[in-house]
Amino acid sequence: MQKRPWYKIEEEEKVASPALLVYPEKVEQNIRTMIEMTGGPEKLRPHVKTHKMAEIIELQLKHGITKFKCATVTEAELLGRCKAPDVLLAMQPVGPNIGRFLDLMEHYPDTAFSALVDHDNVIDQIGTQALERGVKAPLYLDLNVGMDRTGIRPSEKARSLYSMISEHDGLIPAGLHAYDGHIRNPDIEERRKVCDAAFEAVTQMKSELEKEGFPVREVIAGGSPTFPVHAKREGVIASPGTTLLWDARYSESFPDMDFQIAAVLLTRVISKPAEGTLCLDLGHKSVAPEMDFPRVRIFGMEHTKQVGQSEEHLVLKTNDASETRMGEVRYAIPMHICPTVAKYPEALTVEHGKVTGAWRVAARDH
């Protein structure tokens, strides 16, 4: 008897497509791998932006992970509801989000909240509003180590910002944060060299701040590609996110990391509009479209070429179109899982080939 592929579900005819499937056993194995790589859960601050699900947060808490990172206030609220002990809002709050960030401390007293900053105006606004509320807000200085997306370059200006946090009555200096998502060398040794070179400025700045008498409680570094490097650093907290679910892009790009694909899309053939052409129901609304083709890796259709995508449709070119049945079920691994998850209100859980329930993507809205 032929063994059922690990991703395939029984009674797939009962599942409407497109659907997001999550495999809890594989998620848990990825959590164990993360902990093994760092040597202990205390060296981890995983990002919840990838999954946005309470059940995955609870799995991490079960394994002793107490520190988390998030990108939105809604994700922070979800972590608060889960009673996560320590939560970093890794997006500098501005405008009304400053008040929303400070509200978290009042609404979820069992959780210690903090945020990233990189500008004196924001530091002053958070500090002023914190004083008005009678609280102290812990802030990390966000350092730009080459990605040029957020943060401030390690410099005299950066040191003055950390000093500003330290000396403000409404603020607590929590430490330094450095995200190096631009470092994606497929070869782990090359990735390590570039990562080490970028991180040198962070180490130097920490040393200088401490010499000046400013406490640097924690240094948080990296994302998923550089996780193997930061995981081994003494005194550094690593903050991967994609490692929890993994995806086709990272699996192909970083073979040195032993994570398992834990999320798959169920899709169907919905049309055969021309000779050699198939259409699946995996449009922009169902899978992240921000990258070039391919958008997914489709099991059993590796020979097809993805040539078009619109809101509801993914168009393929293949020599086997005539042999493909209308309504045929296929399974696909997203190239980029993080924004793909956010497109679904829930993920169906699959255990031993059976759909066992659903996990709500609880923090998908802003």
JSON list of N, CA, C and O in Angstrom, two decimals, residues 159 162-163 166 173-176 202-219 234-235:
[
{"chain": "A", "resi": 159, "resn": "ARG", "atom": "N", "xyz": [24.29, 57.18, 20.34]},
{"chain": "A", "resi": 159, "resn": "ARG", "atom": "CA", "xyz": [24.62, 57.18, 21.77]},
{"chain": "A", "resi": 159, "resn": "ARG", "atom": "C", "xyz": [23.86, 58.28, 22.51]},
{"chain": "A", "resi": 159, "resn": "ARG", "atom": "O", "xyz": [23.41, 58.08, 23.65]},
{"chain": "A", "resi": 162, "resn": "TYR", "atom": "N", "xyz": [20.37, 57.05, 23.20]},
{"chain": "A", "resi": 162, "resn": "TYR", "atom": "CA", "xyz": [20.30, 56.10, 24.32]},
{"chain": "A", "resi": 162, "resn": "TYR", "atom": "C", "xyz": [20.44, 56.85, 25.64]},
{"chain": "A", "resi": 162, "resn": "TYR", "atom": "O", "xyz": [19.77, 56.51, 26.63]},
{"chain": "A", "resi": 163, "resn": "SER", "atom": "N", "xyz": [21.29, 57.85, 25.63]},
{"chain": "A", "resi": 163, "resn": "SER", "atom": "CA", "xyz": [21.44, 58.69, 26.83]},
{"chain": "A", "resi": 163, "resn": "SER", "atom": "C", "xyz": [20.12, 59.39, 27.15]},
{"chain": "A", "resi": 163, "resn": "SER", "atom": "O", "xyz": [19.72, 59.48, 28.32]},
{"chain": "A", "resi": 166, "resn": "SER", "atom": "N", "xyz": [17.84, 56.97, 28.81]},
{"chain": "A", "resi": 166, "resn": "SER", "atom": "CA", "xyz": [18.32, 56.65, 30.16]},
{"chain": "A", "resi": 166, "resn": "SER", "atom": "C", "xyz": [18.01, 57.76, 31.17]},
{"chain": "A", "resi": 166, "resn": "SER", "atom": "O", "xyz": [17.76, 57.48, 32.35]},
{"chain": "A", "resi": 173, "resn": "PRO", "atom": "N", "xyz": [15.82, 52.45, 29.88]},
{"chain": "A", "resi": 173, "resn": "PRO", "atom": "CA", "xyz": [16.66, 51.94, 28.78]},
{"chain": "A", "resi": 173, "resn": "PRO", "atom": "C", "xyz": [16.70, 50.41, 28.83]},
{"chain": "A", "resi": 173, "resn": "PRO", "atom": "O", "xyz": [17.18, 49.82, 29.80]},
{"chain": "A", "resi": 174, "resn": "ALA", "atom": "N", "xyz": [16.14, 49.77, 27.80]},
{"chain": "A", "resi": 174, "resn": "ALA", "atom": "CA", "xyz": [16.02, 48.31, 27.82]},
{"chain": "A", "resi": 174, "resn": "ALA", "atom": "C", "xyz": [17.17, 47.62, 27.11]},
{"chain": "A", "resi": 174, "resn": "ALA", "atom": "O", "xyz": [17.46, 46.45, 27.38]},
{"chain": "A", "resi": 175, "resn": "GLY", "atom": "N", "xyz": [17.82, 48.31, 26.16]},
{"chain": "A", "resi": 175, "resn": "GLY", "atom": "CA", "xyz": [18.92, 47.69, 25.45]},
{"chain": "A", "resi": 175, "resn": "GLY", "atom": "C", "xyz": [18.97, 48.10, 24.00]},
{"chain": "A", "resi": 175, "resn": "GLY", "atom": "O", "xyz": [18.44, 49.15, 23.60]},
{"chain": "A", "resi": 176, "resn": "LEU", "atom": "N", "xyz": [19.61, 47.26, 23.19]},
{"chain": "A", "resi": 176, "resn": "LEU", "atom": "CA", "xyz": [19.83, 47.53, 21.78]},
{"chain": "A", "resi": 176, "resn": "LEU", "atom": "C", "xyz": [19.17, 46.44, 20.92]},
{"chain": "A", "resi": 176, "resn": "LEU", "atom": "O", "xyz": [19.08, 45.28, 21.34]},
{"chain": "A", "resi": 202, "resn": "VAL", "atom": "N", "xyz": [27.57, 46.97, 16.70]},
{"chain": "A", "resi": 202, "resn": "VAL", "atom": "CA", "xyz": [26.64, 46.84, 17.83]},
{"chain": "A", "resi": 202, "resn": "VAL", "atom": "C", "xyz": [27.43, 46.52, 19.10]},
{"chain": "A", "resi": 202, "resn": "VAL", "atom": "O", "xyz": [27.21, 47.12, 20.16]},
{"chain": "A", "resi": 203, "resn": "THR", "atom": "N", "xyz": [28.36, 45.58, 18.99]},
{"chain": "A", "resi": 203, "resn": "THR", "atom": "CA", "xyz": [29.20, 45.21, 20.13]},
{"chain": "A", "resi": 203, "resn": "THR", "atom": "C", "xyz": [29.98, 46.41, 20.65]},
{"chain": "A", "resi": 203, "resn": "THR", "atom": "O", "xyz": [30.08, 46.64, 21.86]},
{"chain": "A", "resi": 204, "resn": "GLN", "atom": "N", "xyz": [30.54, 47.18, 19.71]},
{"chain": "A", "resi": 204, "resn": "GLN", "atom": "CA", "xyz": [31.32, 48.36, 20.09]},
{"chain": "A", "resi": 204, "resn": "GLN", "atom": "C", "xyz": [30.45, 49.40, 20.79]},
{"chain": "A", "resi": 204, "resn": "GLN", "atom": "O", "xyz": [30.85, 49.98, 21.81]},
{"chain": "A", "resi": 205, "resn": "MET", "atom": "N", "xyz": [29.25, 49.60, 20.26]},
{"chain": "A", "resi": 205, "resn": "MET", "atom": "CA", "xyz": [28.37, 50.60, 20.86]},
{"chain": "A", "resi": 205, "resn": "MET", "atom": "C", "xyz": [27.93, 50.17, 22.26]},
{"chain": "A", "resi": 205, "resn": "MET", "atom": "O", "xyz": [27.87, 51.00, 23.18]},
{"chain": "A", "resi": 206, "resn": "LYS", "atom": "N", "xyz": [27.63, 48.91, 22.44]},
{"chain": "A", "resi": 206, "resn": "LYS", "atom": "CA", "xyz": [27.26, 48.40, 23.77]},
{"chain": "A", "resi": 206, "resn": "LYS", "atom": "C", "xyz": [28.39, 48.68, 24.77]},
{"chain": "A", "resi": 206, "resn": "LYS", "atom": "O", "xyz": [28.16, 49.16, 25.89]},
{"chain": "A", "resi": 207, "resn": "SER", "atom": "N", "xyz": [29.61, 48.37, 24.35]},
{"chain": "A", "resi": 207, "resn": "SER", "atom": "CA", "xyz": [30.76, 48.57, 25.22]},
{"chain": "A", "resi": 207, "resn": "SER", "atom": "C", "xyz": [30.93, 50.04, 25.60]},
{"chain": "A", "resi": 207, "resn": "SER", "atom": "O", "xyz": [31.17, 50.39, 26.76]},
{"chain": "A", "resi": 208, "resn": "GLU", "atom": "N", "xyz": [30.78, 50.93, 24.63]},
{"chain": "A", "resi": 208, "resn": "GLU", "atom": "CA", "xyz": [30.94, 52.37, 24.88]},
{"chain": "A", "resi": 208, "resn": "GLU", "atom": "C", "xyz": [29.85, 52.89, 25.81]},
{"chain": "A", "resi": 208, "resn": "GLU", "atom": "O", "xyz": [30.13, 53.71, 26.71]},
{"chain": "A", "resi": 209, "resn": "LEU", "atom": "N", "xyz": [28.61, 52.42, 25.61]},
{"chain": "A", "resi": 209, "resn": "LEU", "atom": "CA", "xyz": [27.52, 52.86, 26.47]},
{"chain": "A", "resi": 209, "resn": "LEU", "atom": "C", "xyz": [27.74, 52.42, 27.92]},
{"chain": "A", "resi": 209, "resn": "LEU", "atom": "O", "xyz": [27.53, 53.19, 28.85]},
{"chain": "A", "resi": 210, "resn": "GLU", "atom": "N", "xyz": [28.18, 51.19, 28.08]},
{"chain": "A", "resi": 210, "resn": "GLU", "atom": "CA", "xyz": [28.41, 50.69, 29.43]},
{"chain": "A", "resi": 210, "resn": "GLU", "atom": "C", "xyz": [29.57, 51.41, 30.12]},
{"chain": "A", "resi": 210, "resn": "GLU", "atom": "O", "xyz": [29.54, 51.66, 31.33]},
{"chain": "A", "resi": 211, "resn": "LYS", "atom": "N", "xyz": [30.60, 51.78, 29.35]},
{"chain": "A", "resi": 211, "resn": "LYS", "atom": "CA", "xyz": [31.71, 52.54, 29.91]},
{"chain": "A", "resi": 211, "resn": "LYS", "atom": "C", "xyz": [31.25, 53.92, 30.40]},
{"chain": "A", "resi": 211, "resn": "LYS", "atom": "O", "xyz": [31.78, 54.45, 31.37]},
{"chain": "A", "resi": 212, "resn": "GLU", "atom": "N", "xyz": [30.24, 54.46, 29.71]},
{"chain": "A", "resi": 212, "resn": "GLU", "atom": "CA", "xyz": [29.70, 55.76, 30.10]},
{"chain": "A", "resi": 212, "resn": "GLU", "atom": "C", "xyz": [28.70, 55.64, 31.25]},
{"chain": "A", "resi": 212, "resn": "GLU", "atom": "O", "xyz": [28.14, 56.65, 31.70]},
{"chain": "A", "resi": 213, "resn": "GLY", "atom": "N", "xyz": [28.43, 54.42, 31.69]},
{"chain": "A", "resi": 213, "resn": "GLY", "atom": "CA", "xyz": [27.54, 54.21, 32.82]},
{"chain": "A", "resi": 213, "resn": "GLY", "atom": "C", "xyz": [26.09, 53.97, 32.46]},
{"chain": "A", "resi": 213, "resn": "GLY", "atom": "O", "xyz": [25.21, 53.96, 33.34]},
{"chain": "A", "resi": 214, "resn": "PHE", "atom": "N", "xyz": [25.80, 53.76, 31.17]},
{"chain": "A", "resi": 214, "resn": "PHE", "atom": "CA", "xyz": [24.42, 53.50, 30.75]},
{"chain": "A", "resi": 214, "resn": "PHE", "atom": "C", "xyz": [24.17, 52.00, 30.70]},
{"chain": "A", "resi": 214, "resn": "PHE", "atom": "O", "xyz": [24.90, 51.26, 30.03]},
{"chain": "A", "resi": 215, "resn": "PRO", "atom": "N", "xyz": [23.14, 51.51, 31.36]},
{"chain": "A", "resi": 215, "resn": "PRO", "atom": "CA", "xyz": [22.88, 50.06, 31.37]},
{"chain": "A", "resi": 215, "resn": "PRO", "atom": "C", "xyz": [22.33, 49.57, 30.02]},
{"chain": "A", "resi": 215, "resn": "PRO", "atom": "O", "xyz": [21.44, 50.20, 29.44]},
{"chain": "A", "resi": 216, "resn": "VAL", "atom": "N", "xyz": [22.87, 48.48, 29.53]},
{"chain": "A", "resi": 216, "resn": "VAL", "atom": "CA", "xyz": [22.37, 47.84, 28.31]},
{"chain": "A", "resi": 216, "resn": "VAL", "atom": "C", "xyz": [21.92, 46.44, 28.73]},
{"chain": "A", "resi": 216, "resn": "VAL", "atom": "O", "xyz": [22.69, 45.47, 28.72]},
{"chain": "A", "resi": 217, "resn": "ARG", "atom": "N", "xyz": [20.65, 46.35, 29.10]},
{"chain": "A", "resi": 217, "resn": "ARG", "atom": "CA", "xyz": [20.13, 45.12, 29.70]},
{"chain": "A", "resi": 217, "resn": "ARG", "atom": "C", "xyz": [20.14, 43.95, 28.73]},
{"chain": "A", "resi": 217, "resn": "ARG", "atom": "O", "xyz": [20.40, 42.81, 29.10]},
{"chain": "A", "resi": 218, "resn": "GLU", "atom": "N", "xyz": [19.86, 44.23, 27.46]},
{"chain": "A", "resi": 218, "resn": "GLU", "atom": "CA", "xyz": [19.70, 43.14, 26.50]},
{"chain": "A", "resi": 218, "resn": "GLU", "atom": "C", "xyz": [20.06, 43.63, 25.10]},
{"chain": "A", "resi": 218, "resn": "GLU", "atom": "O", "xyz": [19.81, 44.77, 24.73]},
{"chain": "A", "resi": 219, "resn": "VAL", "atom": "N", "xyz": [20.65, 42.73, 24.32]},
{"chain": "A", "resi": 219, "resn": "VAL", "atom": "CA", "xyz": [20.91, 42.98, 22.90]},
{"chain": "A", "resi": 219, "resn": "VAL", "atom": "C", "xyz": [20.13, 41.93, 22.11]},
{"chain": "A", "resi": 219, "resn": "VAL", "atom": "O", "xyz": [20.31, 40.72, 22.31]},
{"chain": "A", "resi": 234, "resn": "GLU", "atom": "N", "xyz": [27.30, 34.90, 22.78]},
{"chain": "A", "resi": 234, "resn": "GLU", "atom": "CA", "xyz": [27.12, 35.08, 24.21]},
{"chain": "A", "resi": 234, "resn": "GLU", "atom": "C", "xyz": [26.44, 36.43, 24.48]},
{"chain": "A", "resi": 234, "resn": "GLU", "atom": "O", "xyz": [26.79, 37.44, 23.88]},
{"chain": "A", "resi": 235, "resn": "GLY", "atom": "N", "xyz": [25.45, 36.42, 25.35]},
{"chain": "A", "resi": 235, "resn": "GLY", "atom": "CA", "xyz": [24.82, 37.67, 25.75]},
{"chain": "A", "resi": 235, "resn": "GLY", "atom": "C", "xyz": [23.93, 38.31, 24.71]},
{"chain": "A", "resi": 235, "resn": "GLY", "atom": "O", "xyz": [23.59, 39.49, 24.83]}
]
